[in-house]
Structures are given as structure tokens and as C-alpha cells.
Amino acid sequence: MKQKVLIFFVLFLMVASYGQTTRYIYETSVNPDSINLVSMKIEKTFLDIKGNRSLFVSENKLKKDSLLNSFRSEIKENNRKGDKDFPKQEGKRHIEPTFFEYFVSKNIPEQKVYYYEKAAGKQIYYQEDRPLKWEITQTVEKQNGYPAQKAVVNFGGRSWTAWFTKDIAISDGPYKFSGLPGLIVKLEDDKGDFKFDLVKKIQIKDAFEEPIHADAKQSTRTNFHGDKAALELESNKNRKSMAGNNGGENMGFNREGRHGGGMRGGGHPGGGMRGGMGGNHQDSPVQQNQGAEHFSFGSGSIQNPIELK
């Protein structure tokens, strides 16, 4: 009897752990100005790991996507009921801007990295084609509470210093960085523009999900910006055409709801890792304009990309 109870307990733990996501939370400091050193902006970024997959996404992005999609769901429900009034909001909701308007998924064992954005409401992605050539040094220090070893690499036009710990045997880290014999607990570039510090580890039972859609546009790293611009240009042409057909109504709205942070199984490239909270139903542009009035996305523009080339 005791043996049966033990077996049941072990199986229960296996099932429970399989359904959970481990979230590593990084305090991320960013210099928003690529020319001048100004006050660093700080936001939290998440590295969610489930099985052999991981997802990198920012907290501010998740909050923004959640609020926007909640509002759009209310609009959709009102339309279903025949109520043409827009949902009443308690004041204008302020949403902090994020420097990470995308998410990155990885197949950890195979060291495959996928970068995802949305353009004109459509998903677009590419597989990173530049392997990281780490130089692991013999320098060992305690970083963010962990015994860590120093490694350096040149990537995206910046020189990066990483500190990884073998105490967490996961070959991964924030953004596109991975491939070291342990988890990256600290990462910064030589220009002082970006810094990631691991501050916390938690378990998430129910990660938010957004499946990668069948019509997602697959691109390459070198063609990505051109393909993204083409999608946006096509969308603008369609919007102008719709505006003409509807008597010149104001149809312009830059859709801000995009990805988020969750995971899901599947055979898509990047395998099983999904963004979360961001729906992909198409609201009418008029509805989108009305919804946008209730949200403030913070001030300032993103001038300093994490990759310079």
C-alpha cells in the first residue's frame, strides 16, 4: 500500500511540474538615447522556461497586451449583444512603454532562436542565423547571489559581458543570449546601454498563450525589416481603400496589442513557445480608434535598439 502511495505521489509531482513554467525575472536597465547617456529606464523582463523551450518577453508588454485585449473583448461582446456603445473605462489607463516590443523563443537543446513581432496585425518572425561565439574566462565572482563565471561575446554591434552560474544548469539567458554551461544571471554591454540582472525565480501554473497563426509571415534576419515594411504598406493601402468606401472616416490606428509571454506545444518553428495575451481577431478600425482613446502608452520614442547591426 505504501509503495502504491509513493508511486502515485511521484507521478503527481511529475504531472504538476510538467504543467508549470519556471519564470526567471530580470531587472533590466536601458539607456533610451543611443548618443547621450541619460537617465536609465528600468523595466522587468521575463525568461519563461518550460521543458526544453524558453520565451523572453517584457512585463510592460504583457500588461499592455492584456489591457488592450481585455478592452477589445468587451467591444466584441457588446457587438454580439447589439450594444453599439463602447465599454466605459474608469479614466484613462496609462501603460508604461517597453523597449522590447517583441518576444524571443528558443529551443534550448538545439540552440535555435526565433524572433517574433507583429506588423499590421499579422505575425512575422525569423530564425536567428548568427551563432554566439562565447569566450569563457577563468574569472569567477558572486553575481546576484550566485557563484558565476565570466564570458564575453560580440553580437549585434555590441560587446557583451555575461556572468553565468552552473548552479542553474540551463543553457539560456535573456533576449537571444544562450549557449553557456549555465543560466546567465547578469548581462551587460560595453556601451552601458543595456543591463540584465536576475532578481527572482518563480513558478507559473497557467502561462498566457497566443498560438502562432497559420498565416504568420516567415522571413529572414536580413529581409525582416523590408518584409515588415511591406506588410504595413499593404495594410495602409487597404485602410485608405476602406476609408474611401466609408465616406472618408478616420480609419487610422496603430495596433499596439501584440505578443506576450506563454507557451504551448506544437510543431511550429521555435517549437511550442508562444506569446500570450495578444489576440488576433480583427476589430474594425473605427472600433480600434475608439479603444485607443482610453489608453496612454507613455512618452518618448525608442531610439536605442539592442542590436546596432
PDB file of C-alpha atoms in Angstrom, residues 48 68 113 121-122 154 159 164 191 200 233 237 246 279-280 292 307:
ATOM      1  CA  ASP A  48       9.959  31.668 -19.058  1.00  0.00           C
ATOM      2  CA  LEU A  68      -5.837  46.217 -24.886  1.00  0.00           C
ATOM      3  CA  VAL A 113      16.454  31.086 -31.602  1.00  0.00           C
ATOM      4  CA  GLY A 121      -1.870  42.841 -37.053  1.00  0.00           C
ATOM      5  CA  LYS A 122      -0.012  39.940 -38.645  1.00  0.00           C
ATOM      6  CA  ASN A 154      30.429  40.237 -29.738  1.00  0.00           C
ATOM      7  CA  SER A 159      30.468  43.695 -26.954  1.00  0.00           C
ATOM      8  CA  PHE A 164      26.559  32.513 -15.809  1.00  0.00           C
ATOM      9  CA  LYS A 191      28.436  50.914 -24.021  1.00  0.00           C
ATOM     10  CA  LYS A 200      13.919  36.384  -8.766  1.00  0.00           C
ATOM     11  CA  LEU A 233       2.369  49.348 -46.523  1.00  0.00           C
ATOM     12  CA  LYS A 237      -3.357  50.822 -48.669  1.00  0.00           C
ATOM     13  CA  ASN A 246     -16.912  54.572 -45.922  1.00  0.00           C
ATOM     14  CA  GLY A 279      -5.476  38.114 -29.579  1.00  0.00           C
ATOM     15  CA  ASN A 280      -5.589  38.244 -33.340  1.00  0.00           C
ATOM     16  CA  ALA A 292      -7.133  53.791 -28.338  1.00  0.00           C
ATOM     17  CA  GLU A 307      21.193  45.417 -31.904  1.00  0.00           C
TER      18      GLU A 307
END
